[in-house]
PDB file of C-alpha atoms in Angstrom:
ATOM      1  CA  UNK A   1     -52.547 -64.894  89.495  1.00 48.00           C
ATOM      2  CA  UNK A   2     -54.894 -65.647  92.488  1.00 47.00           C
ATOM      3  CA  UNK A   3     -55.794 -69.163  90.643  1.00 48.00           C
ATOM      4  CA  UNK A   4     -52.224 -69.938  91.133  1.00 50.00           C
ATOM      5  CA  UNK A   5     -51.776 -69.246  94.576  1.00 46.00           C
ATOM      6  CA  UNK A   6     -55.270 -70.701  94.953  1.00 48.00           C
ATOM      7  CA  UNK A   7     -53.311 -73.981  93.050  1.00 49.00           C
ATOM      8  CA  UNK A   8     -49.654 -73.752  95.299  1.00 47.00           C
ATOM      9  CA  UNK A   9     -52.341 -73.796  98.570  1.00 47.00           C
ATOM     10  CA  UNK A  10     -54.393 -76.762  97.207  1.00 51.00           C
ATOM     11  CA  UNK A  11     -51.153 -78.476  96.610  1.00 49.00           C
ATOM     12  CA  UNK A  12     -49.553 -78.019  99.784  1.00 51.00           C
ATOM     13  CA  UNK A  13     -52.876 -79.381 101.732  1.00 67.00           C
ATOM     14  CA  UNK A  14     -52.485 -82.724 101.700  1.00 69.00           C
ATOM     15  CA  UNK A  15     -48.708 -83.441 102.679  1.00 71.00           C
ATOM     16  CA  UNK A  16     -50.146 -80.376 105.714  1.00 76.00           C
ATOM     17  CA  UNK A  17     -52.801 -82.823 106.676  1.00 79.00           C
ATOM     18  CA  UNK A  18     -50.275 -85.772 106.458  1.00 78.00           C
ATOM     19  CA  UNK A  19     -47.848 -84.128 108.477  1.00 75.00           C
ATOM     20  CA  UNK A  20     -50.360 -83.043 111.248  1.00 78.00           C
ATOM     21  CA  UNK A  21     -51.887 -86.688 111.296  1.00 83.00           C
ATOM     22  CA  UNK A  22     -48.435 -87.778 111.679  1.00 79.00           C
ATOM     23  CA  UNK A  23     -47.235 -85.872 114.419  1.00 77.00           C
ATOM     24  CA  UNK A  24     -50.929 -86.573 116.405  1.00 83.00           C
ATOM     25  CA  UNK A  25     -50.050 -90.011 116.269  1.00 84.00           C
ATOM     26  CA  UNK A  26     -46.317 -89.588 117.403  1.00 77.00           C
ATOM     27  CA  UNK A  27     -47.724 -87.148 120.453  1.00 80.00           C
ATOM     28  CA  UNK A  28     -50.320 -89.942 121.045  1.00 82.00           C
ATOM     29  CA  UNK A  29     -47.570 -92.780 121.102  1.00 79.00           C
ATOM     30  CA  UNK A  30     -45.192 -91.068 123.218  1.00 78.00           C
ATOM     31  CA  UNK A  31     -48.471 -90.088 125.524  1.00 80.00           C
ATOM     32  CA  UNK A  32     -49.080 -93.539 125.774  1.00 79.00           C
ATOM     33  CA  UNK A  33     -45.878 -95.004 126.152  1.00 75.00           C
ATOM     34  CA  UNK A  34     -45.530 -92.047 129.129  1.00 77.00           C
ATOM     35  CA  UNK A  35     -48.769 -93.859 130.827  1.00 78.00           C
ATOM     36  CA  UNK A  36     -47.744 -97.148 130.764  1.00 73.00           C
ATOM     37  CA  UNK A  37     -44.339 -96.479 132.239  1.00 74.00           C
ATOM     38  CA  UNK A  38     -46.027 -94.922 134.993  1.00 75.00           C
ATOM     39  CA  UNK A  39     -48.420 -97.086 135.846  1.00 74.00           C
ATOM     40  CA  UNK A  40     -45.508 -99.958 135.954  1.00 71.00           C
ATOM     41  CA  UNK A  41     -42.937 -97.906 138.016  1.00 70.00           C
ATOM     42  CA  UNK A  42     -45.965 -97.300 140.552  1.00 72.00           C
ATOM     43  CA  UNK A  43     -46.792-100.834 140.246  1.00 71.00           C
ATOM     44  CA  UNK A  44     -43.201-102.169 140.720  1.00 66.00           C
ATOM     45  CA  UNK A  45     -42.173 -99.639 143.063  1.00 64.00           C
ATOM     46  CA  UNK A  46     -45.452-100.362 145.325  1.00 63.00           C
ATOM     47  CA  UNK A  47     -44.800-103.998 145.354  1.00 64.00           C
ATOM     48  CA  UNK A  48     -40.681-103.701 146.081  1.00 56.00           C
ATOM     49  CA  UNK A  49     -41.722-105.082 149.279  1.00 63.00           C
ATOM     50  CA  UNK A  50     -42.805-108.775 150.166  1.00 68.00           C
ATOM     51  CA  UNK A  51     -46.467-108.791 150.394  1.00 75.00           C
ATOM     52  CA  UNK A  52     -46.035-110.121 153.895  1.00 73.00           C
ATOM     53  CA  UNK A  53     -44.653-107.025 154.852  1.00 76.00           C
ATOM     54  CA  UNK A  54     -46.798-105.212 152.953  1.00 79.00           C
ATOM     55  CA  UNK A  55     -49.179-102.747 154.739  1.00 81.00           C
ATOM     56  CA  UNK A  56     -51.382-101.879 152.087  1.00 86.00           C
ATOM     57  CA  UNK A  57     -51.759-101.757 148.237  1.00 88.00           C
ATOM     58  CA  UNK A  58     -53.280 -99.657 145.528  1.00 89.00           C
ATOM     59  CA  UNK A  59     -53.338-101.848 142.625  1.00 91.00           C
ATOM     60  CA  UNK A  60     -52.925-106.165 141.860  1.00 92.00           C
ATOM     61  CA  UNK A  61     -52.261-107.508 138.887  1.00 93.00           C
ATOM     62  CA  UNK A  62     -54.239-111.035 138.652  1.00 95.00           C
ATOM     63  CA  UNK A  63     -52.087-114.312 137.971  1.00 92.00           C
ATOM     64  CA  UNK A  64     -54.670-117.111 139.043  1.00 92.00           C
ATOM     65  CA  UNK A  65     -58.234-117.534 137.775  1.00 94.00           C
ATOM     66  CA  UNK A  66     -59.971-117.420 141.286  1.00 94.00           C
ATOM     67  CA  UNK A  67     -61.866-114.501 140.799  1.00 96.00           C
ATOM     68  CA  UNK A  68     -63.572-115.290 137.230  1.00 96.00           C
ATOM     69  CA  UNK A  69     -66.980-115.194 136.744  1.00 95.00           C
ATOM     70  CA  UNK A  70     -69.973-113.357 135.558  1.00 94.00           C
ATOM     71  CA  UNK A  71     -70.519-111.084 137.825  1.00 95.00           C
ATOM     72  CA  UNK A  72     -69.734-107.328 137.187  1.00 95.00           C
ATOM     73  CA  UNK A  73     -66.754-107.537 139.710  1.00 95.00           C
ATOM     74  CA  UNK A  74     -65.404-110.581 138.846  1.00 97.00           C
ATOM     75  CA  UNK A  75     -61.755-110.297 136.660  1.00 97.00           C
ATOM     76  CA  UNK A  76     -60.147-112.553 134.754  1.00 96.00           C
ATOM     77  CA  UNK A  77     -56.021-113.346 134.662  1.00 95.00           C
ATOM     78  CA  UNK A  78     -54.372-110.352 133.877  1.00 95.00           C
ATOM     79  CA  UNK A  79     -56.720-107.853 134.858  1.00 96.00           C
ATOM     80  CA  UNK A  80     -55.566-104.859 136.746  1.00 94.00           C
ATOM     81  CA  UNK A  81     -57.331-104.491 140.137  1.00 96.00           C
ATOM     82  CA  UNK A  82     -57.601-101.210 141.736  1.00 95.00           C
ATOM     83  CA  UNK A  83     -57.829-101.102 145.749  1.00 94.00           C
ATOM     84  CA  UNK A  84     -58.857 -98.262 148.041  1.00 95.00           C
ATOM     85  CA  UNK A  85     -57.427 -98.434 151.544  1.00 92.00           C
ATOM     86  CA  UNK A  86     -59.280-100.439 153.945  1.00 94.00           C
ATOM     87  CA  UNK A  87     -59.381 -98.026 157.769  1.00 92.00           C
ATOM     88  CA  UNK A  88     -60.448-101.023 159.695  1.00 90.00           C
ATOM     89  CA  UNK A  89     -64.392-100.387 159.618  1.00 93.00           C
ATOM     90  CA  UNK A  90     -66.692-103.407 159.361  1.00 94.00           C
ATOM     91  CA  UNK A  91     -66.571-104.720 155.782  1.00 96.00           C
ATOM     92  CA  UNK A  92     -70.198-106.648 154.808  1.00 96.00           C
ATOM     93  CA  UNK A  93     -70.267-110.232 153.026  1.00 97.00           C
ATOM     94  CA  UNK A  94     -69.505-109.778 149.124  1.00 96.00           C
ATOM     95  CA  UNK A  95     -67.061-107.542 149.601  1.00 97.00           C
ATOM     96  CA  UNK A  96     -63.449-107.832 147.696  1.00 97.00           C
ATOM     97  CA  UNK A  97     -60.562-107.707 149.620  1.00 97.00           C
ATOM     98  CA  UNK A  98     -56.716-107.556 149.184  1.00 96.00           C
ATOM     99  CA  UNK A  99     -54.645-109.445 151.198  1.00 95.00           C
ATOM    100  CA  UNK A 100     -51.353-111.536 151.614  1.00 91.00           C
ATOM    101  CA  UNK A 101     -51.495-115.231 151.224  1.00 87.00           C
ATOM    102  CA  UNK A 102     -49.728-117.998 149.860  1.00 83.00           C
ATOM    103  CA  UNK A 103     -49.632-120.090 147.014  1.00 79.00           C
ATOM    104  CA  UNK A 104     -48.186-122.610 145.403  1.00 75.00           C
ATOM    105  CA  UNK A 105     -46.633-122.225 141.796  1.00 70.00           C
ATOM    106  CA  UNK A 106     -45.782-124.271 138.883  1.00 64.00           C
ATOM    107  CA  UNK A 107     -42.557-125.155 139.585  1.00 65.00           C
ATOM    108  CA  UNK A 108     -43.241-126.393 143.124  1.00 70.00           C
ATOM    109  CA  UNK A 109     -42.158-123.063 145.176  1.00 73.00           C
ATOM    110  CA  UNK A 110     -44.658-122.046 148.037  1.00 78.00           C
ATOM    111  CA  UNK A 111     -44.635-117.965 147.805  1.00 78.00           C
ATOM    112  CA  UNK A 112     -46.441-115.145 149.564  1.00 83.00           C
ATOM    113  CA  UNK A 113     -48.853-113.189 147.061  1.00 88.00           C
ATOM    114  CA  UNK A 114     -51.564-110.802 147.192  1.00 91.00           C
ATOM    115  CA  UNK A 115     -54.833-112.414 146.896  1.00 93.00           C
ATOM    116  CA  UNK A 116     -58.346-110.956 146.026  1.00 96.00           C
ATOM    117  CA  UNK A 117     -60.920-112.769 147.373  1.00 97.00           C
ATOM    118  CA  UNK A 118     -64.841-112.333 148.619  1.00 97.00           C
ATOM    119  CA  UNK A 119     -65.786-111.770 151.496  1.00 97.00           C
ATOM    120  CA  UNK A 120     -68.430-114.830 152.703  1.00 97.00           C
ATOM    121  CA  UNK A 121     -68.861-114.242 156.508  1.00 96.00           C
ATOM    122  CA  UNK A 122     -67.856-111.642 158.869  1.00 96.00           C
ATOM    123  CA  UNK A 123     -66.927-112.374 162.827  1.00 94.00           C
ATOM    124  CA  UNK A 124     -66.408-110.054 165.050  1.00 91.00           C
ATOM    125  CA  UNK A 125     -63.254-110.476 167.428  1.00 86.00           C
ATOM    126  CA  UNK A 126     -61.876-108.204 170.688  1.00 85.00           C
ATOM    127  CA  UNK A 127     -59.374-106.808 168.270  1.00 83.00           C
ATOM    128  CA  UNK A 128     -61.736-106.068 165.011  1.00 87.00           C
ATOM    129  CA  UNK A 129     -63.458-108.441 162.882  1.00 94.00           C
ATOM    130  CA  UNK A 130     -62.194-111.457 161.025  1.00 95.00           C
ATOM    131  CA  UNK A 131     -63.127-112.172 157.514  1.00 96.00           C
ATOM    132  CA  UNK A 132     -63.625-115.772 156.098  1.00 96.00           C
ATOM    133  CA  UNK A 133     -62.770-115.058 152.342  1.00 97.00           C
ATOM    134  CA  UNK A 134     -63.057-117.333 148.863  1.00 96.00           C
ATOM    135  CA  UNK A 135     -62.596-117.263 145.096  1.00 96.00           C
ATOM    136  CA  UNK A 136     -65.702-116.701 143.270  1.00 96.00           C
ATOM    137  CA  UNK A 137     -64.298-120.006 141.209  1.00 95.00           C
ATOM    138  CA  UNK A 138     -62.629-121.252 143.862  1.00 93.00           C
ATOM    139  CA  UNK A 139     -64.076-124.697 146.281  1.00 90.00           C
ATOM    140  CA  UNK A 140     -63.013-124.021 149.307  1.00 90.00           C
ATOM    141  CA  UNK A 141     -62.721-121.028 151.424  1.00 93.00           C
ATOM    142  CA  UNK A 142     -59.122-119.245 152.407  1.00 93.00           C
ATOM    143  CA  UNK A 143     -57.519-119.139 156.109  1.00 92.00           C
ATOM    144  CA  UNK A 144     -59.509-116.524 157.877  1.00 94.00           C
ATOM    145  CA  UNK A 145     -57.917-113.200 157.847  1.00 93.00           C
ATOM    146  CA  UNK A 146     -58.141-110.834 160.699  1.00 93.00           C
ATOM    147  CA  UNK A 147     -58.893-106.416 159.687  1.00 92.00           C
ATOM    148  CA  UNK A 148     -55.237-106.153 160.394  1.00 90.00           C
ATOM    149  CA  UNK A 149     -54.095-107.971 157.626  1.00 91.00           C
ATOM    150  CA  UNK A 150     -56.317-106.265 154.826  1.00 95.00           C
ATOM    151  CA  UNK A 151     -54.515-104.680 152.330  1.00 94.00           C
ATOM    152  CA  UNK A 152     -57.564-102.794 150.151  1.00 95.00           C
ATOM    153  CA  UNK A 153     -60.594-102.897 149.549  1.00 97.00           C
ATOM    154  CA  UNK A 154     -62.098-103.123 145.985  1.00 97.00           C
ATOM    155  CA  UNK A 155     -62.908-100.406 143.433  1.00 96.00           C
ATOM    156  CA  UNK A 156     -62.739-101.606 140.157  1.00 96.00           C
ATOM    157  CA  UNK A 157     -60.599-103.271 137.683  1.00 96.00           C
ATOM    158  CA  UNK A 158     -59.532-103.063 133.874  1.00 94.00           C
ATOM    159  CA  UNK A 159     -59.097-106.275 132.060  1.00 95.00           C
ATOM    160  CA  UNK A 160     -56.143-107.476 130.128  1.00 93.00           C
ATOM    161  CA  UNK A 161     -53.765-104.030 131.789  1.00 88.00           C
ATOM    162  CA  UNK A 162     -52.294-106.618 134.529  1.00 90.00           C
ATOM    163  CA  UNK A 163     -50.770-109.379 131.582  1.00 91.00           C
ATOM    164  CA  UNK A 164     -48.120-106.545 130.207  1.00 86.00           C
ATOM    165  CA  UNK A 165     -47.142-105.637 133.555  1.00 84.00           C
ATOM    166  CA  UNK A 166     -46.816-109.444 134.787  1.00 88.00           C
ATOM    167  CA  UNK A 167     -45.388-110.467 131.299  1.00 85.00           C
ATOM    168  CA  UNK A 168     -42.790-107.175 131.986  1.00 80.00           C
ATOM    169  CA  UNK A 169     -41.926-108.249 135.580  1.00 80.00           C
ATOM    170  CA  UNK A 170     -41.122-112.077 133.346  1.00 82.00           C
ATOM    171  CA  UNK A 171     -44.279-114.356 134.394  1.00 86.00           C
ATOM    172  CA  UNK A 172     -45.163-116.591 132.464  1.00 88.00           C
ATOM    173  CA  UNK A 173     -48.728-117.927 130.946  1.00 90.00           C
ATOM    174  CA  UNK A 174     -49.237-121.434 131.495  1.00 89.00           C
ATOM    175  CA  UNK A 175     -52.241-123.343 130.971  1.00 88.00           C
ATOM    176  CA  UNK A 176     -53.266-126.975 131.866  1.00 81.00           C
ATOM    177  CA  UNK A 177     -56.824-129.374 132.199  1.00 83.00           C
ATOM    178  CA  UNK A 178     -56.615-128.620 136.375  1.00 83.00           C
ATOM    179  CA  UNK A 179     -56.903-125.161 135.761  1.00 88.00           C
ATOM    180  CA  UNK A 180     -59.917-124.125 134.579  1.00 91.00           C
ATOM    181  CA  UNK A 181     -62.804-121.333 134.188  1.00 91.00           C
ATOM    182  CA  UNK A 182     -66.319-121.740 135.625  1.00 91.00           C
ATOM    183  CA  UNK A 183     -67.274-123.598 132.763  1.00 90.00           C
ATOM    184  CA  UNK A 184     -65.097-126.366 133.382  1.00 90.00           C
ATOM    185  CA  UNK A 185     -62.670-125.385 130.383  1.00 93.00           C
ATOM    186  CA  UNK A 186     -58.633-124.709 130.593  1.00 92.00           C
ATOM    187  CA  UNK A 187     -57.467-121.177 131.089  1.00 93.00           C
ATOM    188  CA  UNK A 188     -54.238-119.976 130.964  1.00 93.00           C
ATOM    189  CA  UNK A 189     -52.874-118.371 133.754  1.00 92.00           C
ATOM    190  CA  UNK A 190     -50.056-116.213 134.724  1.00 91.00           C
ATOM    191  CA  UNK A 191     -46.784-118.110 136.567  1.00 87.00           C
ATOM    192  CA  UNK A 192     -43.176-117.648 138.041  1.00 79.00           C
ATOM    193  CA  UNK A 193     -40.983-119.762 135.246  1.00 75.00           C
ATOM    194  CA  UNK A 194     -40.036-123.559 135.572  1.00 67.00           C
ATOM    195  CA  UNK A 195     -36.827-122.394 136.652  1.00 66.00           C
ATOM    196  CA  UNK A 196     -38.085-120.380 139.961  1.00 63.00           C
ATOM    197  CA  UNK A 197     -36.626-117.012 138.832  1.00 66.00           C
ATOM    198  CA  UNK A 198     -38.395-114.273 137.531  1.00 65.00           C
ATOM    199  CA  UNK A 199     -36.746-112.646 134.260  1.00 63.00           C
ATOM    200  CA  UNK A 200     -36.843-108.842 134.003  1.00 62.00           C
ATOM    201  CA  UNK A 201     -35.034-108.718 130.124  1.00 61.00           C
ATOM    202  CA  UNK A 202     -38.891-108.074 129.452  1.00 62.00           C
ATOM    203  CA  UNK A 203     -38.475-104.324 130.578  1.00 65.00           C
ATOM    204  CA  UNK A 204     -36.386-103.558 127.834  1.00 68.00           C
ATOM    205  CA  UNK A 205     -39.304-103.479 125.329  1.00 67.00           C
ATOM    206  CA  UNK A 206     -40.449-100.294 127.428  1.00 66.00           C
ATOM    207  CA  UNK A 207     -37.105 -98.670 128.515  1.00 71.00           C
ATOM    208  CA  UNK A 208     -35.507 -98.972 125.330  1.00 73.00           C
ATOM    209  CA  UNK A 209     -38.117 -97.386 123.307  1.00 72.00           C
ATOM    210  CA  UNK A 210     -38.468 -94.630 126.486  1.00 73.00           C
ATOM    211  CA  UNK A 211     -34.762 -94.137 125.565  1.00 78.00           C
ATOM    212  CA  UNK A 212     -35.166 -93.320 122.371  1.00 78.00           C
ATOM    213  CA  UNK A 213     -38.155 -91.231 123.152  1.00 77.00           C
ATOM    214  CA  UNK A 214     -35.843 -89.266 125.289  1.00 78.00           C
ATOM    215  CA  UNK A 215     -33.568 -88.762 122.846  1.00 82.00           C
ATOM    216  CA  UNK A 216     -35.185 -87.889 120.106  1.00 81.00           C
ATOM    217  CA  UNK A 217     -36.984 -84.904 121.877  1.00 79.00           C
ATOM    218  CA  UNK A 218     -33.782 -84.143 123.325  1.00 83.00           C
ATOM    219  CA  UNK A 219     -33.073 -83.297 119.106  1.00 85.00           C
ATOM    220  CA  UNK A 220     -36.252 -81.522 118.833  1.00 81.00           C
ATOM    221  CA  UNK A 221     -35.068 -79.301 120.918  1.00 82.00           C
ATOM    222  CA  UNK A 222     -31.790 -78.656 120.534  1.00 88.00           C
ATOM    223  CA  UNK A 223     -33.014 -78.017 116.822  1.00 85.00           C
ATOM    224  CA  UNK A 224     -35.447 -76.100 117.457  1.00 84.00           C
ATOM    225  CA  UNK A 225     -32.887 -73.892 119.159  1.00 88.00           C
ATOM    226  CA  UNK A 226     -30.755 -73.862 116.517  1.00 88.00           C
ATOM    227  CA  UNK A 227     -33.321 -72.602 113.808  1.00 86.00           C
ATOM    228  CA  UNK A 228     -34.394 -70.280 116.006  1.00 86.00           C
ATOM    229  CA  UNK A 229     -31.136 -69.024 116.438  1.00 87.00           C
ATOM    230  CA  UNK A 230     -30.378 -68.858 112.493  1.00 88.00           C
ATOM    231  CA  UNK A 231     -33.954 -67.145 111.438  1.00 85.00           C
ATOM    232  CA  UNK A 232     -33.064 -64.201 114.260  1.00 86.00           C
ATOM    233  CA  UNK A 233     -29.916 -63.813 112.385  1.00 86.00           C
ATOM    234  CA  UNK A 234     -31.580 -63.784 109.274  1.00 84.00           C
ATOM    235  CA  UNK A 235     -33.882 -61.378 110.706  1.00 84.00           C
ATOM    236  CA  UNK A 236     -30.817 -58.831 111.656  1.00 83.00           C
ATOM    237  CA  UNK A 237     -29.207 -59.573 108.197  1.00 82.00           C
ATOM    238  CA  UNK A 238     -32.591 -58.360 106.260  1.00 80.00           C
ATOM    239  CA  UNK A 239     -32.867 -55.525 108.592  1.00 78.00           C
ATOM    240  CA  UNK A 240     -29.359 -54.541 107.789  1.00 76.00           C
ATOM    241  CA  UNK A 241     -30.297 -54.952 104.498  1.00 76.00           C
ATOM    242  CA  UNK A 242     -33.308 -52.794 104.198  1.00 72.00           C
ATOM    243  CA  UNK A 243     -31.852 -50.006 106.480  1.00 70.00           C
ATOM    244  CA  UNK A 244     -29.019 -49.922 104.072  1.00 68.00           C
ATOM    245  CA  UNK A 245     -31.161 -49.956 101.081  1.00 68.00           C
ATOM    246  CA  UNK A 246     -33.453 -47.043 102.599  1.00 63.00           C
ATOM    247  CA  UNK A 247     -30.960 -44.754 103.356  1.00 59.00           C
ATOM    248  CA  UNK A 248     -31.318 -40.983 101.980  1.00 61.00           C
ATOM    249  CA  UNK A 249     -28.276 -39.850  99.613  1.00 56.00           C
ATOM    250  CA  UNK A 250     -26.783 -36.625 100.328  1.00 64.00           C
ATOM    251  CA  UNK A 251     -28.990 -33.806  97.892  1.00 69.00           C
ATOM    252  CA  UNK A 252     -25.474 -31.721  97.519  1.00 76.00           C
ATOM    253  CA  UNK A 253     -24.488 -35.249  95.740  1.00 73.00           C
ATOM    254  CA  UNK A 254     -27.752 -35.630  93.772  1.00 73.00           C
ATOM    255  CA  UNK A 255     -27.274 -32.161  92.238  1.00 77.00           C
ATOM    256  CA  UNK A 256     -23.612 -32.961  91.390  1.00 80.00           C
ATOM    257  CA  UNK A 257     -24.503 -36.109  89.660  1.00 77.00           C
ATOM    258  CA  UNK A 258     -26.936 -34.117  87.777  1.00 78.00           C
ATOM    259  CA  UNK A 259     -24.712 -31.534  86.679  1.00 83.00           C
ATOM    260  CA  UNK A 260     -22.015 -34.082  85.303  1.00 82.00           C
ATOM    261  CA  UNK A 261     -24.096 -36.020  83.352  1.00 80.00           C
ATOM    262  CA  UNK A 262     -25.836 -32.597  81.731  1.00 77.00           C
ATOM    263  CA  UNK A 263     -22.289 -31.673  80.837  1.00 81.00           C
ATOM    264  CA  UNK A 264     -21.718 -35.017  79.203  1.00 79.00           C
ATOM    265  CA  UNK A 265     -24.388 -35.347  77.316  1.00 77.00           C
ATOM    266  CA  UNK A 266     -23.478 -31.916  75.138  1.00 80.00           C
ATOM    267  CA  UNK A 267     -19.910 -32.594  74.861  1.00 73.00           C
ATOM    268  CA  UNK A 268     -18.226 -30.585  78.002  1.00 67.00           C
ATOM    269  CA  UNK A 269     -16.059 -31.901  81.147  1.00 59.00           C
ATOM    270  CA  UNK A 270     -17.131 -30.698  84.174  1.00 57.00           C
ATOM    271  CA  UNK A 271     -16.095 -27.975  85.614  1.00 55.00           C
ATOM    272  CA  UNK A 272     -13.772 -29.515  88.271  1.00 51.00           C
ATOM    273  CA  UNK A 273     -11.949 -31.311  85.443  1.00 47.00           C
ATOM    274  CA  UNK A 274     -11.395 -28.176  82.829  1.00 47.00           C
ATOM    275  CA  UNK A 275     -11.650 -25.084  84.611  1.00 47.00           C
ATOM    276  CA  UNK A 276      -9.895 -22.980  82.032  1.00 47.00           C
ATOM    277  CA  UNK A 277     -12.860 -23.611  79.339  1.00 48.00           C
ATOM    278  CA  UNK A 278     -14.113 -19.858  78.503  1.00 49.00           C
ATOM    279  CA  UNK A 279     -17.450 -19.409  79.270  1.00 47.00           C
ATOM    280  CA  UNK A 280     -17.763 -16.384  77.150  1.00 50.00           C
ATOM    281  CA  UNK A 281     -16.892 -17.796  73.746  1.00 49.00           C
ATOM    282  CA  UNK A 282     -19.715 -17.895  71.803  1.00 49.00           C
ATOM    283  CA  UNK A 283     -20.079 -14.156  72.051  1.00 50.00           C
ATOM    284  CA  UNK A 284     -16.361 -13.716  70.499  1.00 47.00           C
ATOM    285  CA  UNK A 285     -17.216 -15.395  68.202  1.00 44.00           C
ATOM    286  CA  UNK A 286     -20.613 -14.070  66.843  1.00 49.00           C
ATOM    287  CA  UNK A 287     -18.519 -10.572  67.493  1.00 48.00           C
ATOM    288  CA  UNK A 288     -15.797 -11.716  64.573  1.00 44.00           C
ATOM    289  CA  UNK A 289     -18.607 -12.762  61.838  1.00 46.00           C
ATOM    290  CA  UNK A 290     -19.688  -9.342  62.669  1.00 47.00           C
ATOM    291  CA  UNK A 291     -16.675  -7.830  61.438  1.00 46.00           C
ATOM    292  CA  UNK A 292     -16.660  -9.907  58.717  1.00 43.00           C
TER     293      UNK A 292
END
């Protein structure tokens, strides 16, 4: 008996295993999918503004290739900059800053964007300092910029996190022989489209799935109320059932029972159903074969 069980249990194990690997991997998807939604409303939500208007940011996602290199702190397109904000204190020369600048893109459009550039000389003004900042793979240096117009201040970055949310705001990677890395080869960097207007249909790849997320759990749990609800009725029924099954009989109707099927079994009705059977007959009769 106990190698069967020991058999059912082996049996069961692997489609248990598969089912927990399954649903670690679902929790892990929607966990992820959770993330990156958040990190692109903050991201979108932060930069509603213009960056001109802009007063200070948290976080840049890198279109151009200014910033590549081989330094530790240098980022390639796409990467996801984090910034901490900048209180006006006296930055030194190396430092990476934030701030708004212009640019201008593929299709011919001068915009304001949010550049990251090093500092490479500080000057000290009657209002704060003013930084002189430039691309690490850059050749010439940027407008100088005074502490009232810094955005952040570098802390670190995470490469490749910036393309989905540029590709999901609808730039688009472009790549030609004036654009290159510090090795003099082509790289590909991120643009607003030929035709000047940025395409947000790319958001769908995240909300729809979200959607579905949404409603899908929203299943879960409505079916998880409903077998909850039918296993306590179940419960009540089998209570029911073994309070009914449990229940004493009535020892006045035990005896009773008894009695009637004694009198069956030697060939008398019971004494509710022929009350005028003599109980004193066999004594008459061993009286007459007396006489006899």
């Amino acid at each position: 008996m106990s190698k069967n069980v020991e058999t059912k249990a082996d049996a069961k194990t692997p489609k248990s295993k598969k089912k927990a690997i399954s649903n670690i991997i679902f929790i892990a998807v929607q966990v992820l999918l959770v993330v990156v939604c958040i990190v692109i409303s903050a991201y979108i939500l932060e930069n509603a503004k213009s960056p001109s208007e802009a007063t200070s940011v948290t976080m840049v996602a890198i279109r151009s290739q200014s910033m590549m290199g081989d330094k530790k702190d240098n980022f390639d397109p796409g990467a996801l900059v984090y910034m901490k904000k900048y209180n006006g204190e006296k930055l030194a020369v190396g430092t990476i800053i934030a701030f708004c600048g212009q640019e201008t893109t593929g299709s011919g459009q001068i915009v304001d964007v949010v550049k990251t550039h090093r500092i490479i000389e500080v000057v000290e003004s009657k209002n704060g300092y003013v930084y002189r900042t430039q691309g690490d793979n850059t050749t010439g240096a940027d407008n100088p910029i005074s502490s009232s117009k810094v955005l952040g201040v570098y802390k670190g970055h995470t490469e490749g996190l910036g393309s989905v949310i540029l590709w999901l705001q609808g730039f688009e990677k472009v790549k030609s022989d004036s654009i290159t890395g510090p090795d003099g080869s082509p790289v590909e960097i991120w643009d607003v489209p030929k035709s000047g207007k940025l395409n947000s249909a790319n958001m769908l790849v995240v909300v729809l799935p979200l959607v579905a997320l949404l409603l899908w759990n929203a299943f879960s749990l409505i079916s998880a109320i409903l077998k909850e609800k039918m296993a306590k009725e179940k419960e009540k029924a089998a209570a029911a059932a073994v309070e009914a099954a449990g229940k004493p009989i009535d020892e006045e109707e035990i005896k009773r029972k008894a009695i009637e099927e004694y009198l069956r079994s030697i060939g008398q009705a019971p004494a509710e159903q022929n009350d005028t059977a003599p109980v004193d007959q066999p004594e008459k009769i061993d009286n007459a074969s007396e006489e006899e």
